[in-house]
CSV table of C-alpha atoms in Angstrom, one decimal:
chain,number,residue,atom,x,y,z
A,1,UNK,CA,130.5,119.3,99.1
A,2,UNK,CA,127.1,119.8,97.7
A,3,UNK,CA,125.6,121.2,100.7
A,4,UNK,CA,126.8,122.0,104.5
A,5,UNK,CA,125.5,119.1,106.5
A,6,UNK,CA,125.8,121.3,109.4
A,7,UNK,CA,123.1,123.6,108.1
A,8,UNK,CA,120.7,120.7,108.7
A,9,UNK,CA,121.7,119.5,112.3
A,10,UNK,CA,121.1,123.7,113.0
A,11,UNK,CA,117.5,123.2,112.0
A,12,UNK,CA,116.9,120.3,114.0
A,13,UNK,CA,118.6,121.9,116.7
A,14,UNK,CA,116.8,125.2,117.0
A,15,UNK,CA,113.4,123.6,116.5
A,16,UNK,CA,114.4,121.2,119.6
A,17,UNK,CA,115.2,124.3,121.4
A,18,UNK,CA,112.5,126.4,120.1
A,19,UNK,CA,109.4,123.5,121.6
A,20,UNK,CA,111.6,123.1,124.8
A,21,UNK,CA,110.8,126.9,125.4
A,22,UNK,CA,107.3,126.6,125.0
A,23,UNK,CA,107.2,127.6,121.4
A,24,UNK,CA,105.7,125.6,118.0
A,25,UNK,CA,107.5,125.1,115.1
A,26,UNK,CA,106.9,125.1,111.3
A,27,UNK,CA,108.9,122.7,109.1
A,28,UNK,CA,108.6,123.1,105.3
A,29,UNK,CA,110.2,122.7,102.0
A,30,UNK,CA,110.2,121.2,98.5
A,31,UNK,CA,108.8,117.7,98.2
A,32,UNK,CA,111.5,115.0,99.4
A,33,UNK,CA,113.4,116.9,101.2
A,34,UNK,CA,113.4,114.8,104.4
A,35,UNK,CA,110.7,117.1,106.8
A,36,UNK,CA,108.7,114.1,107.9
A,37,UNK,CA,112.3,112.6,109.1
A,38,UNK,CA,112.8,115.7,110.8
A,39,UNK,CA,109.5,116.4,112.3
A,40,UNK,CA,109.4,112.1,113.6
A,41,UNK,CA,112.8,112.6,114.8
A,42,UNK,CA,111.3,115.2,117.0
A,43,UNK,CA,108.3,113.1,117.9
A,44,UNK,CA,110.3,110.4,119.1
A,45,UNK,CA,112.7,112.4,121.6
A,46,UNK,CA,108.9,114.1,122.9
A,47,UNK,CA,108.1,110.3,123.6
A,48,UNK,CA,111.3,109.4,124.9
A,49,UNK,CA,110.4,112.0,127.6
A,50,UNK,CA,106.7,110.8,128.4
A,51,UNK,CA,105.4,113.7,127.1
A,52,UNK,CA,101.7,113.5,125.8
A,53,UNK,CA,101.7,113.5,121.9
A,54,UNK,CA,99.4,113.7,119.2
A,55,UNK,CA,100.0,112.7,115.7
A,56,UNK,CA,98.4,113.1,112.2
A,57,UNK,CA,99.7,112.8,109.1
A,58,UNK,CA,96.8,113.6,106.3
A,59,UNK,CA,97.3,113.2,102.9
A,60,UNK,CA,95.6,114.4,99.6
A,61,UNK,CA,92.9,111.7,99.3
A,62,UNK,CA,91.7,112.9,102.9
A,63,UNK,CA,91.9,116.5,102.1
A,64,UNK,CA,87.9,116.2,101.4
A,65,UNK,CA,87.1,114.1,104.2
A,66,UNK,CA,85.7,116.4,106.9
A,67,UNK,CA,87.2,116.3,110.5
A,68,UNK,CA,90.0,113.7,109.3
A,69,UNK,CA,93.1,115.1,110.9
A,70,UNK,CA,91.0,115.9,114.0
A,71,UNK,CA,89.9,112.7,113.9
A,72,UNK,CA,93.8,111.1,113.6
A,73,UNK,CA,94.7,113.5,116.7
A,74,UNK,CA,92.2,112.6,119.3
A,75,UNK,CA,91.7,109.1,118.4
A,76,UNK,CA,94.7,108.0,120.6
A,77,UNK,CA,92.9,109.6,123.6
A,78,UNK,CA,91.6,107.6,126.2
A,79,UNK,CA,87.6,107.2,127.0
A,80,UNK,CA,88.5,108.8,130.2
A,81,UNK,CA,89.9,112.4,128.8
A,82,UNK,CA,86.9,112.8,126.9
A,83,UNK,CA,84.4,111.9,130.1
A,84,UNK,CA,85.9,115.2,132.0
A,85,UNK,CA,84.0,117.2,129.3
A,86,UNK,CA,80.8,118.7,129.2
A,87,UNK,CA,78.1,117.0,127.7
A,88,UNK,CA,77.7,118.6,124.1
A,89,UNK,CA,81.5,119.1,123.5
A,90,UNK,CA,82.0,115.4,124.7
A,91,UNK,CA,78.8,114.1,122.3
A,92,UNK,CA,80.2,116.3,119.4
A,93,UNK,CA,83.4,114.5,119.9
A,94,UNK,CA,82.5,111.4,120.1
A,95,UNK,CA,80.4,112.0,116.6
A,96,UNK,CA,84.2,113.3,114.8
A,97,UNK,CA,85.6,109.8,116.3
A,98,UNK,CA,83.3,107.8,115.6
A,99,UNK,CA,82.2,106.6,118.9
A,100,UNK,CA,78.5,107.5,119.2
A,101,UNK,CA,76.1,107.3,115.8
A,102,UNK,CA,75.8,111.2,114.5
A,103,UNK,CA,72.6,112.8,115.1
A,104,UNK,CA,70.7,114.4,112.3
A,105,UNK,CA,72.8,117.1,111.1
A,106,UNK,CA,76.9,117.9,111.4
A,107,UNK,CA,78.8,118.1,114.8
A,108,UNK,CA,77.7,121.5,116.9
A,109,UNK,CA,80.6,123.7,115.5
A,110,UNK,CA,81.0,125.5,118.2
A,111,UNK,CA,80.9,122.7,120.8
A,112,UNK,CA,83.6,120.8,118.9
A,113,UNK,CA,86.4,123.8,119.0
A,114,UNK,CA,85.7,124.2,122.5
A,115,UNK,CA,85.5,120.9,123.2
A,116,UNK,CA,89.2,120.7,121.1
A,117,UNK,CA,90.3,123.4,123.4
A,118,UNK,CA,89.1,122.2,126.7
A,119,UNK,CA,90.9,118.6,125.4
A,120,UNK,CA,94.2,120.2,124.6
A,121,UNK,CA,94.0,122.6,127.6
A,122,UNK,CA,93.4,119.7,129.8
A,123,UNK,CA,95.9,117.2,128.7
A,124,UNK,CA,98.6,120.1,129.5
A,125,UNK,CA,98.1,120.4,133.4
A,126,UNK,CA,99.4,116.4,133.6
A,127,UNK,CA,102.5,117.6,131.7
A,128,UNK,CA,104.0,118.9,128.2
A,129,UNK,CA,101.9,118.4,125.1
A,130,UNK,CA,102.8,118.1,121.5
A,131,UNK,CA,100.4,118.1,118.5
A,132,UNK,CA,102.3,116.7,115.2
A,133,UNK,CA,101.1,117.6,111.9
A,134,UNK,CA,103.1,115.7,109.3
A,135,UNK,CA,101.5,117.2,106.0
A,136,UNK,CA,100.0,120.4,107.5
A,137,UNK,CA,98.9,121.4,104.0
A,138,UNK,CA,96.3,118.2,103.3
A,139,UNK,CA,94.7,119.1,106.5
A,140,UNK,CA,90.8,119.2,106.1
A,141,UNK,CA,89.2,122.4,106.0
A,142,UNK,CA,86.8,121.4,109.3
A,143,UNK,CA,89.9,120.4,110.9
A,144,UNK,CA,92.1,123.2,110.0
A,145,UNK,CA,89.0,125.7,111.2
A,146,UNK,CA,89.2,124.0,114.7
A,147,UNK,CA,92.7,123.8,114.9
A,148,UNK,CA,92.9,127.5,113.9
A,149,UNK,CA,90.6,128.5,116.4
A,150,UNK,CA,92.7,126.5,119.4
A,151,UNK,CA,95.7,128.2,118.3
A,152,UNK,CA,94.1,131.6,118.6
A,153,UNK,CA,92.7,130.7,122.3
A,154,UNK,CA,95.8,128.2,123.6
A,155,UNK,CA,98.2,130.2,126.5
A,156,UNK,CA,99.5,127.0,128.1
A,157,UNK,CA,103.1,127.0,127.3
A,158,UNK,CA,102.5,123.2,128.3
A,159,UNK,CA,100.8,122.5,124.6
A,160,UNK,CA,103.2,123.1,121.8
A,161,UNK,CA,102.3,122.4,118.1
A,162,UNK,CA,104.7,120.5,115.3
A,163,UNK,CA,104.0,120.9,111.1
A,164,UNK,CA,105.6,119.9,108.7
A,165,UNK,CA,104.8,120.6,105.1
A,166,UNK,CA,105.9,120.2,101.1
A,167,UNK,CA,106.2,124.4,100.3
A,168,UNK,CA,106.2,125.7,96.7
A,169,UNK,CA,108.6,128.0,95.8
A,170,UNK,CA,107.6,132.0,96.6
A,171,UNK,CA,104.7,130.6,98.5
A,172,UNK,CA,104.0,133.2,100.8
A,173,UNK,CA,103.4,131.6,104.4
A,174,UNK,CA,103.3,127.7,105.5
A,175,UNK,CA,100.1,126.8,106.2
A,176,UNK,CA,100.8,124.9,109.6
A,177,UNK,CA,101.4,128.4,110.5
A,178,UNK,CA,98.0,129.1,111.2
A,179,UNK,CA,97.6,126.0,113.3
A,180,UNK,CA,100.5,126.9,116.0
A,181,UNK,CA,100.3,128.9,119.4
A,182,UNK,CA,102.9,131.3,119.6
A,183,UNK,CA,106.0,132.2,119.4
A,184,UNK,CA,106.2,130.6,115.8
A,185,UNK,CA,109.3,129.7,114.7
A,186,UNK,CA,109.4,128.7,110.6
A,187,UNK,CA,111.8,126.7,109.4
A,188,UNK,CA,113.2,126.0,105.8
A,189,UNK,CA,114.5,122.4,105.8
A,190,UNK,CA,118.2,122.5,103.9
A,191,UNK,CA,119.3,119.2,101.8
A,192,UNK,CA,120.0,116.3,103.7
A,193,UNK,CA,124.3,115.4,104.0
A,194,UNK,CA,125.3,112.2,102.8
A,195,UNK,CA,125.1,110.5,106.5
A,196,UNK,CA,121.7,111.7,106.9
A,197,UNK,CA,120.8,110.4,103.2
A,198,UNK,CA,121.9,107.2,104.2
A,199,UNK,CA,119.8,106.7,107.2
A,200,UNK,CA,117.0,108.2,105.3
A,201,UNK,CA,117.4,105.4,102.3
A,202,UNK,CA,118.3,103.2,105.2
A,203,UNK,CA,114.5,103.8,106.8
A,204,UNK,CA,112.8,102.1,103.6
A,205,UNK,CA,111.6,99.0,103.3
A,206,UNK,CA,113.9,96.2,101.2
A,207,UNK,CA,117.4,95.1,101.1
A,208,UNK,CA,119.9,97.9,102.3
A,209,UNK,CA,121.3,99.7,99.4
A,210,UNK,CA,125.3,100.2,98.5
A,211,UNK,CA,127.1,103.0,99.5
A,212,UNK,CA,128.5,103.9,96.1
A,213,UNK,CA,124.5,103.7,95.4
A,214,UNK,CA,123.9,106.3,98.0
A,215,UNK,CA,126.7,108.8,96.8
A,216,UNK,CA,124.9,108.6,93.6
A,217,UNK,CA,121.7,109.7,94.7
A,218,UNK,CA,123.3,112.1,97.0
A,219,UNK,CA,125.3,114.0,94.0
A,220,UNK,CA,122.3,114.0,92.0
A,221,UNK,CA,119.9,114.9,94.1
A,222,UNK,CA,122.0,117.6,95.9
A,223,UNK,CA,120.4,116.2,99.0
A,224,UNK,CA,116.8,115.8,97.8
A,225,UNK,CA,115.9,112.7,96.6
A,226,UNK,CA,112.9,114.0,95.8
A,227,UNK,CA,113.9,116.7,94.1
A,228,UNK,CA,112.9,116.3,90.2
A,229,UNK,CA,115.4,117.5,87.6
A,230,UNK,CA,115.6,121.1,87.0
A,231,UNK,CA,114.5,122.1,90.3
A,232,UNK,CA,116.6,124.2,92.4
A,233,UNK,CA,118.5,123.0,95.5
A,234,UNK,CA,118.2,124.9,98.8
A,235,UNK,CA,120.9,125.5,100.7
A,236,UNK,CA,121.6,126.8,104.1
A,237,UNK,CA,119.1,127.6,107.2
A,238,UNK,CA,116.7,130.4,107.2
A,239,UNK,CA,114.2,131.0,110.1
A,240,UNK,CA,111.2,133.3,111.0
A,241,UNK,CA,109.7,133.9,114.8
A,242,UNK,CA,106.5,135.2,115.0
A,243,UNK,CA,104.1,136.0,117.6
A,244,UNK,CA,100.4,134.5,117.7
């Protein structure tokens, strides 16, 4: 065996556990190595359970497009949510979503993290919440500065956050770190095991590929199909908690 299939149920498994204690979890590890799976895996079962979620999944090309993952996040939210705020954090709001012309200058800075807060805040006294970052490290600088400030300020148990992220080797902390209420719990995503391969290959679009296909790609990718020759598999589950 190339890798211990086991290792990567453990991941999904103690980051299920971790949200359904009230805690966020960082996923991360080298390109292609099946995080987004994980993290929509975990999406689904959040809306399997009718909890509230919020999605975004930036990419590079939007990494200098201000307020675009905040944008992705909230624009799900009905008129209604928005309405219980107060004036300037609901007009600032608005502005980032497009839904009322800007007025001369940028948003009121301060007005939209509160207003992001109050949102968040809100949304968790109906029930669990679940903010999903799938490509924490393309996230806008605006957005990232708001999101960072939430975390900081967040004590509902009720609003949990979800990142996943392509990490560089000896990088020193994911980014979607930063993003998360505490407890943190950091995962490092191990290479996929041949069943999990397949339904991965099995989740593109086009015919269904062979099995003696798949084992190929599974023995040379060591579980990565992303992985690029020369780069080094990862093997086995590592975790970190910390404490926002």
């Amino acid at each position: 065996m190339l890798n211990d299939p086991a290792a990567r149920h453990d991941v999904a498994r103690a980051a299920r556990l971790h949200l359904a204690d009230g805690g966020s979890v960082v996923l991360h590890g080298p390109a292609g190595i099946g995080t987004s799976h994980l993290l929509g895996g975990l999406v689904d079962a959040a809306r399997a359970r009718a909890e509230t979620v919020l999605c975004a999944e930036p990419t590079a090309s939007e990494g200098e497009l201000p307020f675009a993952t905040l944008a992705d996040l909230l624009d799900s939210l009905p008129g209604e949510e928005l309405a219980r705020l107060s004036a300037p954090q609901r007009s600032a709001l608005r502005v980032v979503l497009r839904r009322e012309p800007p007025a001369a200058g940028a948003p009121d800075p301060l007005a939209l993290r509160l207003g992001t807060l109050a949102l968040l805040s809100g949304l968790a006294l109906g029930g669990p919440v679940l903010v999903a970052i799938d490509g924490a490290h393309w996230v806008d600088r605006p957005s990232a500065e708001i999101l960072r400030y939430a975390a900081r300020r967040l004590r509902s148990a009720g609003v949990r956050v979800l990142t996943a992220e392509t990490s560089a080797h000896g990088q020193e902390a994911p980014a979607g770190a930063a993003f998360c209420p505490g407890p943190v719990l950091e995962l490092a995503v191990p290479p996929a095991g041949l069943s999990e391969l397949r339904e991965m290959l099995g989740d593109r679009e086009g015919p269904a590929l062979p099995g003696w296909l798949i084992r190929r790609v599974h023995e040379a990718s060591a579980g990565n199909p992303g992985r690029r020759p020369g780069d080094r598999p990862r093997t086995g589950l590592s975790g970190r908690t910390t404490v926002a």
